[in-house]
PDB file of C-alpha atoms and ligand atoms in Angstrom:
ATOM      1  CA  UNK E   1     129.171 105.090  96.047  1.00  0.00           C
ATOM      2  CA  UNK E   2     127.768 102.370  98.333  1.00  0.00           C
ATOM      3  CA  UNK E   3     126.987  99.134  96.432  1.00  0.00           C
ATOM      4  CA  UNK E   4     123.829  97.706  97.681  1.00  0.00           C
ATOM      5  CA  UNK E   5     123.342  95.330  94.654  1.00  0.00           C
ATOM      6  CA  UNK E   6     123.632  92.039  96.556  1.00  0.00           C
ATOM      7  CA  UNK E   7     120.830  92.849  98.891  1.00  0.00           C
ATOM      8  CA  UNK E   8     117.981  90.707  97.429  1.00  0.00           C
ATOM      9  CA  UNK E   9     115.590  88.008  98.479  1.00  0.00           C
ATOM     10  CA  UNK E  10     113.270  85.565  97.007  1.00  0.00           C
ATOM     11  CA  UNK E  11     109.432  85.967  97.499  1.00  0.00           C
ATOM     12  CA  UNK E  12     107.994  82.761  98.618  1.00  0.00           C
ATOM     13  CA  UNK E  13     104.838  83.400 100.487  1.00  0.00           C
ATOM     14  CA  UNK E  14     102.480  82.402  97.886  1.00  0.00           C
ATOM     15  CA  UNK E  15     100.820  83.847  94.770  1.00  0.00           C
ATOM     16  CA  UNK E  16      97.675  85.674  93.816  1.00  0.00           C
ATOM     17  CA  UNK E  17      95.496  83.936  91.276  1.00  0.00           C
ATOM     18  CA  UNK E  18      92.645  85.449  89.220  1.00  0.00           C
ATOM     19  CA  UNK E  19      90.323  83.029  90.786  1.00  0.00           C
ATOM     20  CA  UNK E  20      91.178  84.557  94.299  1.00  0.00           C
ATOM     21  CA  UNK E  21      90.061  87.953  93.202  1.00  0.00           C
ATOM     22  CA  UNK E  22      86.644  89.505  94.248  1.00  0.00           C
ATOM     23  CA  UNK E  23      84.853  91.738  91.828  1.00  0.00           C
ATOM     24  CA  UNK E  24      85.187  94.494  94.326  1.00  0.00           C
ATOM     25  CA  UNK E  25      88.829  95.571  94.972  1.00  0.00           C
ATOM     26  CA  UNK E  26      87.676  96.978  98.356  1.00  0.00           C
ATOM     27  CA  UNK E  27      86.916  93.428  99.374  1.00  0.00           C
ATOM     28  CA  UNK E  28      90.479  92.309  98.645  1.00  0.00           C
ATOM     29  CA  UNK E  29      91.933  95.470 100.259  1.00  0.00           C
ATOM     30  CA  UNK E  30      90.011  94.860 103.452  1.00  0.00           C
ATOM     31  CA  UNK E  31      91.182  91.226 103.438  1.00  0.00           C
ATOM     32  CA  UNK E  32      94.902  92.231 102.828  1.00  0.00           C
ATOM     33  CA  UNK E  33      94.788  95.137 105.481  1.00  0.00           C
ATOM     34  CA  UNK E  34      93.322  92.636 108.009  1.00  0.00           C
ATOM     35  CA  UNK E  35      96.055  90.223 107.169  1.00  0.00           C
ATOM     36  CA  UNK E  36      98.579  93.180 107.825  1.00  0.00           C
ATOM     37  CA  UNK E  37      97.138  93.823 111.289  1.00  0.00           C
ATOM     38  CA  UNK E  38      97.063  90.085 111.983  1.00  0.00           C
ATOM     39  CA  UNK E  39     100.694  89.764 111.041  1.00  0.00           C
ATOM     40  CA  UNK E  40     101.425  92.568 113.492  1.00  0.00           C
ATOM     41  CA  UNK E  41     103.291  94.671 111.061  1.00  0.00           C
ATOM     42  CA  UNK E  42     104.507  97.974 112.331  1.00  0.00           C
ATOM     43  CA  UNK E  43     101.952 100.639 111.332  1.00  0.00           C
ATOM     44  CA  UNK E  44      99.915  98.350 109.108  1.00  0.00           C
ATOM     45  CA  UNK E  45      97.750 101.370 108.166  1.00  0.00           C
ATOM     46  CA  UNK E  46     100.701 103.507 107.148  1.00  0.00           C
ATOM     47  CA  UNK E  47     100.557 104.600 103.363  1.00  0.00           C
ATOM     48  CA  UNK E  48     102.845 106.685 101.267  1.00  0.00           C
ATOM     49  CA  UNK E  49     100.989 109.538  99.878  1.00  0.00           C
ATOM     50  CA  UNK E  50     102.193 111.240  96.650  1.00  0.00           C
ATOM     51  CA  UNK E  51     101.188 114.599  95.304  1.00  0.00           C
ATOM     52  CA  UNK E  52     102.632 116.965  92.829  1.00  0.00           C
ATOM     53  CA  UNK E  53     103.279 120.676  92.769  1.00  0.00           C
ATOM     54  CA  UNK E  54     102.417 123.158  90.133  1.00  0.00           C
ATOM     55  CA  UNK E  55     105.373 122.306  88.188  1.00  0.00           C
ATOM     56  CA  UNK E  56     104.716 118.546  88.216  1.00  0.00           C
ATOM     57  CA  UNK E  57     107.262 117.813  90.853  1.00  0.00           C
ATOM     58  CA  UNK E  58     106.164 114.910  93.013  1.00  0.00           C
ATOM     59  CA  UNK E  59     106.676 114.529  96.741  1.00  0.00           C
ATOM     60  CA  UNK E  60     105.716 111.727  99.023  1.00  0.00           C
ATOM     61  CA  UNK E  61     105.065 111.298 102.679  1.00  0.00           C
ATOM     62  CA  UNK E  62     103.757 108.695 105.120  1.00  0.00           C
ATOM     63  CA  UNK E  63     100.290 109.232 106.458  1.00  0.00           C
ATOM     64  CA  UNK E  64      97.937 106.838 108.427  1.00  0.00           C
ATOM     65  CA  UNK E  65      94.782 105.590 106.728  1.00  0.00           C
ATOM     66  CA  UNK E  66      91.966 105.975 109.068  1.00  0.00           C
ATOM     67  CA  UNK E  67      88.967 104.675 107.243  1.00  0.00           C
ATOM     68  CA  UNK E  68      87.973 103.028 104.027  1.00  0.00           C
ATOM     69  CA  UNK E  69      84.787 102.032 102.306  1.00  0.00           C
ATOM     70  CA  UNK E  70      83.459 101.626  98.785  1.00  0.00           C
ATOM     71  CA  UNK E  71      83.799 105.467  98.182  1.00  0.00           C
ATOM     72  CA  UNK E  72      87.564 105.355  99.110  1.00  0.00           C
ATOM     73  CA  UNK E  73      90.353 106.021 101.506  1.00  0.00           C
ATOM     74  CA  UNK E  74      90.292 108.716 104.291  1.00  0.00           C
ATOM     75  CA  UNK E  75      93.309 110.374 105.930  1.00  0.00           C
ATOM     76  CA  UNK E  76      93.647 113.516 108.161  1.00  0.00           C
ATOM     77  CA  UNK E  77      96.166 116.314 108.033  1.00  0.00           C
ATOM     78  CA  UNK E  78      96.818 119.964 108.327  1.00  0.00           C
ATOM     79  CA  UNK E  79      95.008 122.038 105.638  1.00  0.00           C
ATOM     80  CA  UNK E  80      97.995 124.492 105.426  1.00  0.00           C
ATOM     81  CA  UNK E  81     100.537 121.810 104.915  1.00  0.00           C
ATOM     82  CA  UNK E  82     102.389 121.404 101.670  1.00  0.00           C
ATOM     83  CA  UNK E  83     100.208 118.361 100.770  1.00  0.00           C
ATOM     84  CA  UNK E  84      97.180 120.333 101.320  1.00  0.00           C
ATOM     85  CA  UNK E  85      98.333 123.051  99.132  1.00  0.00           C
ATOM     86  CA  UNK E  86      99.337 120.574  96.493  1.00  0.00           C
ATOM     87  CA  UNK E  87      96.060 118.825  96.572  1.00  0.00           C
ATOM     88  CA  UNK E  88      94.163 122.152  96.225  1.00  0.00           C
ATOM     89  CA  UNK E  89      96.028 122.949  93.021  1.00  0.00           C
ATOM     90  CA  UNK E  90      95.946 119.421  91.688  1.00  0.00           C
ATOM     91  CA  UNK E  91      93.727 116.760  93.255  1.00  0.00           C
ATOM     92  CA  UNK E  92      95.284 113.897  91.515  1.00  0.00           C
ATOM     93  CA  UNK E  93      97.035 111.711  94.187  1.00  0.00           C
ATOM     94  CA  UNK E  94      98.574 108.276  94.649  1.00  0.00           C
ATOM     95  CA  UNK E  95      98.633 106.059  97.767  1.00  0.00           C
ATOM     96  CA  UNK E  96     101.031 103.173  98.454  1.00  0.00           C
ATOM     97  CA  UNK E  97     100.814 100.569 101.147  1.00  0.00           C
ATOM     98  CA  UNK E  98     104.328  98.907 101.489  1.00  0.00           C
ATOM     99  CA  UNK E  99     103.530  95.595 103.272  1.00  0.00           C
ATOM    100  CA  UNK E 100     107.121  94.078 102.679  1.00  0.00           C
ATOM    101  CA  UNK E 101     107.068  91.227 105.328  1.00  0.00           C
ATOM    102  CA  UNK E 102     104.030  89.895 103.428  1.00  0.00           C
ATOM    103  CA  UNK E 103     105.540  90.419 100.161  1.00  0.00           C
ATOM    104  CA  UNK E 104     102.843  92.653  99.074  1.00  0.00           C
ATOM    105  CA  UNK E 105     102.089  96.170  98.004  1.00  0.00           C
ATOM    106  CA  UNK E 106      98.915  98.058  97.001  1.00  0.00           C
ATOM    107  CA  UNK E 107      99.230 101.085  94.759  1.00  0.00           C
ATOM    108  CA  UNK E 108      96.334 103.359  94.460  1.00  0.00           C
ATOM    109  CA  UNK E 109      95.692 106.180  91.764  1.00  0.00           C
ATOM    110  CA  UNK E 110      92.789 108.517  92.283  1.00  0.00           C
ATOM    111  CA  UNK E 111      91.440 111.969  93.193  1.00  0.00           C
ATOM    112  CA  UNK E 112      91.395 113.552  96.659  1.00  0.00           C
ATOM    113  CA  UNK E 113      88.481 115.569  98.044  1.00  0.00           C
ATOM    114  CA  UNK E 114      88.169 117.351 101.102  1.00  0.00           C
ATOM    115  CA  UNK E 115      85.977 115.889 103.865  1.00  0.00           C
ATOM    116  CA  UNK E 116      83.176 117.790 105.338  1.00  0.00           C
ATOM    117  CA  UNK E 117      83.617 119.606 108.576  1.00  0.00           C
ATOM    118  CA  UNK E 118      81.282 117.224 110.202  1.00  0.00           C
ATOM    119  CA  UNK E 119      83.274 114.163 109.380  1.00  0.00           C
ATOM    120  CA  UNK E 120      86.596 115.955 110.430  1.00  0.00           C
ATOM    121  CA  UNK E 121      85.201 117.119 113.806  1.00  0.00           C
ATOM    122  CA  UNK E 122      83.884 113.593 114.615  1.00  0.00           C
ATOM    123  CA  UNK E 123      87.346 112.058 114.059  1.00  0.00           C
ATOM    124  CA  UNK E 124      89.033 115.016 115.763  1.00  0.00           C
ATOM    125  CA  UNK E 125      86.993 114.567 118.922  1.00  0.00           C
ATOM    126  CA  UNK E 126      87.832 110.885 119.001  1.00  0.00           C
ATOM    127  CA  UNK E 127      91.536 111.669 119.230  1.00  0.00           C
ATOM    128  CA  UNK E 128      93.592 111.771 122.490  1.00  0.00           C
ATOM    129  CA  UNK E 129      93.782 115.183 123.925  1.00  0.00           C
ATOM    130  CA  UNK E 130      97.535 115.447 123.475  1.00  0.00           C
ATOM    131  CA  UNK E 131      97.118 114.763 119.757  1.00  0.00           C
ATOM    132  CA  UNK E 132      94.367 117.472 119.615  1.00  0.00           C
ATOM    133  CA  UNK E 133      96.651 119.994 121.195  1.00  0.00           C
ATOM    134  CA  UNK E 134      99.569 118.882 118.933  1.00  0.00           C
ATOM    135  CA  UNK E 135      97.356 119.820 115.889  1.00  0.00           C
ATOM    136  CA  UNK E 136      96.914 123.330 117.348  1.00  0.00           C
ATOM    137  CA  UNK E 137     100.785 123.741 117.933  1.00  0.00           C
ATOM    138  CA  UNK E 138     102.198 122.726 114.644  1.00  0.00           C
ATOM    139  CA  UNK E 139     101.933 124.832 111.641  1.00  0.00           C
ATOM    140  CA  UNK E 140     102.717 121.793 109.570  1.00  0.00           C
ATOM    141  CA  UNK E 141     105.320 122.193 106.848  1.00  0.00           C
ATOM    142  CA  UNK E 142     106.415 125.751 107.651  1.00  0.00           C
ATOM    143  CA  UNK E 143     109.937 126.547 108.716  1.00  0.00           C
ATOM    144  CA  UNK E 144     110.567 126.839 112.456  1.00  0.00           C
ATOM    145  CA  UNK E 145     113.546 128.090 114.541  1.00  0.00           C
ATOM    146  CA  UNK E 146     113.813 125.382 117.118  1.00  0.00           C
ATOM    147  CA  UNK E 147     112.102 122.494 118.759  1.00  0.00           C
ATOM    148  CA  UNK E 148     111.835 124.636 121.984  1.00  0.00           C
ATOM    149  CA  UNK E 149     109.250 126.927 120.026  1.00  0.00           C
ATOM    150  CA  UNK E 150     107.170 123.610 119.549  1.00  0.00           C
ATOM    151  CA  UNK E 151     107.452 122.650 123.160  1.00  0.00           C
ATOM    152  CA  UNK E 152     106.731 126.029 124.545  1.00  0.00           C
ATOM    153  CA  UNK E 153     103.572 126.261 122.494  1.00  0.00           C
ATOM    154  CA  UNK E 154     102.403 122.785 123.497  1.00  0.00           C
ATOM    155  CA  UNK E 155     102.799 123.627 127.155  1.00  0.00           C
ATOM    156  CA  UNK E 156     100.852 126.776 126.694  1.00  0.00           C
ATOM    157  CA  UNK E 157      98.008 125.138 124.837  1.00  0.00           C
ATOM    158  CA  UNK E 158      97.912 122.396 127.323  1.00  0.00           C
ATOM    159  CA  UNK E 159      97.357 124.917 130.110  1.00  0.00           C
ATOM    160  CA  UNK E 160      94.811 126.814 128.033  1.00  0.00           C
ATOM    161  CA  UNK E 161      92.796 123.563 127.401  1.00  0.00           C
ATOM    162  CA  UNK E 162      93.501 121.947 130.781  1.00  0.00           C
ATOM    163  CA  UNK E 163      89.746 122.153 131.423  1.00  0.00           C
ATOM    164  CA  UNK E 164      87.215 121.297 128.810  1.00  0.00           C
ATOM    165  CA  UNK E 165      87.409 120.229 125.188  1.00  0.00           C
ATOM    166  CA  UNK E 166      90.003 121.205 122.606  1.00  0.00           C
ATOM    167  CA  UNK E 167      88.194 122.836 119.732  1.00  0.00           C
ATOM    168  CA  UNK E 168      88.598 121.767 116.106  1.00  0.00           C
ATOM    169  CA  UNK E 169      91.251 124.069 114.520  1.00  0.00           C
ATOM    170  CA  UNK E 170      89.924 125.674 111.247  1.00  0.00           C
ATOM    171  CA  UNK E 171      93.260 124.551 109.514  1.00  0.00           C
ATOM    172  CA  UNK E 172      92.821 120.957 110.359  1.00  0.00           C
ATOM    173  CA  UNK E 173      90.938 118.560 107.990  1.00  0.00           C
ATOM    174  CA  UNK E 174      91.028 115.364 105.960  1.00  0.00           C
ATOM    175  CA  UNK E 175      90.538 113.919 102.449  1.00  0.00           C
ATOM    176  CA  UNK E 176      88.681 111.267 100.895  1.00  0.00           C
ATOM    177  CA  UNK E 177      90.618 109.691  98.101  1.00  0.00           C
ATOM    178  CA  UNK E 178      88.286 108.253  95.338  1.00  0.00           C
ATOM    179  CA  UNK E 179      90.244 105.551  93.677  1.00  0.00           C
ATOM    180  CA  UNK E 180      90.259 105.266  89.852  1.00  0.00           C
ATOM    181  CA  UNK E 181      92.725 102.313  89.829  1.00  0.00           C
ATOM    182  CA  UNK E 182      93.885  99.803  92.584  1.00  0.00           C
ATOM    183  CA  UNK E 183      96.881  97.556  92.002  1.00  0.00           C
ATOM    184  CA  UNK E 184      97.591  94.522  94.089  1.00  0.00           C
ATOM    185  CA  UNK E 185     101.096  93.133  94.054  1.00  0.00           C
ATOM    186  CA  UNK E 186     102.190  89.730  95.545  1.00  0.00           C
ATOM    187  CA  UNK E 187     105.763  88.815  95.353  1.00  0.00           C
ATOM    188  CA  UNK E 188     106.423  85.468  93.523  1.00  0.00           C
ATOM    189  CA  UNK E 189     109.288  82.891  92.959  1.00  0.00           C
ATOM    190  CA  UNK E 190     111.965  83.723  90.509  1.00  0.00           C
ATOM    191  CA  UNK E 191     110.799  87.359  90.232  1.00  0.00           C
ATOM    192  CA  UNK E 192     107.638  86.161  88.610  1.00  0.00           C
ATOM    193  CA  UNK E 193     105.486  88.303  90.849  1.00  0.00           C
ATOM    194  CA  UNK E 194     101.627  88.550  90.442  1.00  0.00           C
ATOM    195  CA  UNK E 195     100.077  91.941  89.712  1.00  0.00           C
ATOM    196  CA  UNK E 196      96.427  92.607  89.178  1.00  0.00           C
ATOM    197  CA  UNK E 197      95.082  96.122  88.383  1.00  0.00           C
ATOM    198  CA  UNK E 198      91.466  97.075  89.016  1.00  0.00           C
ATOM    199  CA  UNK E 199      90.353 100.021  86.903  1.00  0.00           C
ATOM    200  CA  UNK E 200      87.188 101.734  87.445  1.00  0.00           C
ATOM    201  CA  UNK E 201      84.758 101.923  84.434  1.00  0.00           C
ATOM    202  CA  UNK E 202      81.366 103.563  84.463  1.00  0.00           C
ATOM    203  CA  UNK E 203      79.644 100.791  86.074  1.00  0.00           C
ATOM    204  CA  UNK E 204      82.208  98.267  87.319  1.00  0.00           C
ATOM    205  CA  UNK E 205      85.807  97.363  87.970  1.00  0.00           C
ATOM    206  CA  UNK E 206      87.850  95.843  85.196  1.00  0.00           C
ATOM    207  CA  UNK E 207      90.557  93.605  86.240  1.00  0.00           C
ATOM    208  CA  UNK E 208      93.822  93.039  84.334  1.00  0.00           C
ATOM    209  CA  UNK E 209      96.888  91.034  85.158  1.00  0.00           C
ATOM    210  CA  UNK E 210     100.046  92.924  84.698  1.00  0.00           C
ATOM    211  CA  UNK E 211     103.457  91.651  83.811  1.00  0.00           C
ATOM    212  CA  UNK E 212     105.784  91.961  86.879  1.00  0.00           C
TER     213      UNK E 212
HETATM  214  C1  FMN Z   1     104.238 106.474 110.587  1.00  0.00           C
HETATM  215  C2  FMN Z   1     103.933 107.988 110.217  1.00  0.00           C
HETATM  216  C3  FMN Z   1     102.478 108.303 110.191  1.00  0.00           C
HETATM  217  C4  FMN Z   1     102.151 109.688 109.898  1.00  0.00           C
HETATM  218  N1  FMN Z   1     100.802 110.025 109.858  1.00  0.00           N
HETATM  219  C5  FMN Z   1     100.490 111.278 109.522  1.00  0.00           C
HETATM  220  C6  FMN Z   1      99.026 111.628 109.395  1.00  0.00           C
HETATM  221  O1  FMN Z   1      98.192 110.658 109.543  1.00  0.00           O
HETATM  222  N2  FMN Z   1      98.880 112.841 108.971  1.00  0.00           N
HETATM  223  C7  FMN Z   1      99.700 113.731 108.637  1.00  0.00           C
HETATM  224  O2  FMN Z   1      99.418 114.822 108.395  1.00  0.00           O
HETATM  225  N3  FMN Z   1     101.074 113.495 108.849  1.00  0.00           N
HETATM  226  C8  FMN Z   1     101.435 112.183 109.211  1.00  0.00           C
HETATM  227  N4  FMN Z   1     102.856 111.922 109.300  1.00  0.00           N
HETATM  228  C9  FMN Z   1     103.685 112.869 108.931  1.00  0.00           C
HETATM  229  C10 FMN Z   1     103.947 113.100 107.518  1.00  0.00           C
HETATM  230  O3  FMN Z   1     104.800 112.061 106.821  1.00  0.00           O
HETATM  231  C11 FMN Z   1     104.505 114.406 106.877  1.00  0.00           C
HETATM  232  O4  FMN Z   1     105.763 114.683 107.590  1.00  0.00           O
HETATM  233  C12 FMN Z   1     103.619 115.609 107.255  1.00  0.00           C
HETATM  234  O5  FMN Z   1     102.213 115.343 107.084  1.00  0.00           O
HETATM  235  C13 FMN Z   1     103.946 116.842 106.410  1.00  0.00           C
HETATM  236  O6  FMN Z   1     103.990 116.555 105.096  1.00  0.00           O
HETATM  237  P1  FMN Z   1     103.908 117.618 103.860  1.00  0.00           P
HETATM  238  O7  FMN Z   1     104.911 118.656 104.300  1.00  0.00           O
HETATM  239  O8  FMN Z   1     104.217 117.078 102.681  1.00  0.00           O
HETATM  240  O9  FMN Z   1     102.377 118.191 104.012  1.00  0.00           O
HETATM  241  C14 FMN Z   1     103.166 110.633 109.587  1.00  0.00           C
HETATM  242  C15 FMN Z   1     104.488 110.367 109.538  1.00  0.00           C
HETATM  243  C16 FMN Z   1     104.774 108.919 109.783  1.00  0.00           C
HETATM  244  C17 FMN Z   1     106.307 108.497 109.784  1.00  0.00           C
END
């Protein structure tokens, strides 16, 4: 077995104090994602999305956050993919933003709901043409024989849609994740990290400090 036990570091970039916390967690999220962009992190909008299958087995994958507001967090994907099937059976979901260079993570728990076709179409039309074509080409999460099969289909669709707009595939869509809790984690000295969890109550967000 490879021993990785001596890979560790101190977290020194600063703390998170209760006085720093806005009442609305989305305000803090907006500040942190802006700082992740300003720090030029690779893929600052990348988040790990966890879903479970019908036996309770979790699976995670990276997806890009495309929008957020007071309602929640939006991402786009194939509606016949593994994640979409799992969400259809169980809409409980968790998102995680791993902003290591800033010694931060944000962990979100909530429920995913499908976006309307209008919202999906609006985003699909804004994508580069090759990405639109790629959406048609990939039966996401299905088994395929070889890469050539994908490349052949891509060339075929590219020729088909050389002129005019690429239509929205029926099997392509997105989700709004409505959060019920959002935890902000900031690394601290001597492993005394700061963790604050916002939990949604009927009328507002309750804020609790959690032990690291
Ligand atoms: C940086 C990065 C960004 C990704 N963004 C997306 C995305 O926005 N939507 C998506 O469906 N898959 C995205 N993927 C691919 C997913 O991680 C995953 O392989 C795919 O969605 C199939 O997942 P599933 O089989 O669990 O449904 C991304 C992967 C990486 C590494």
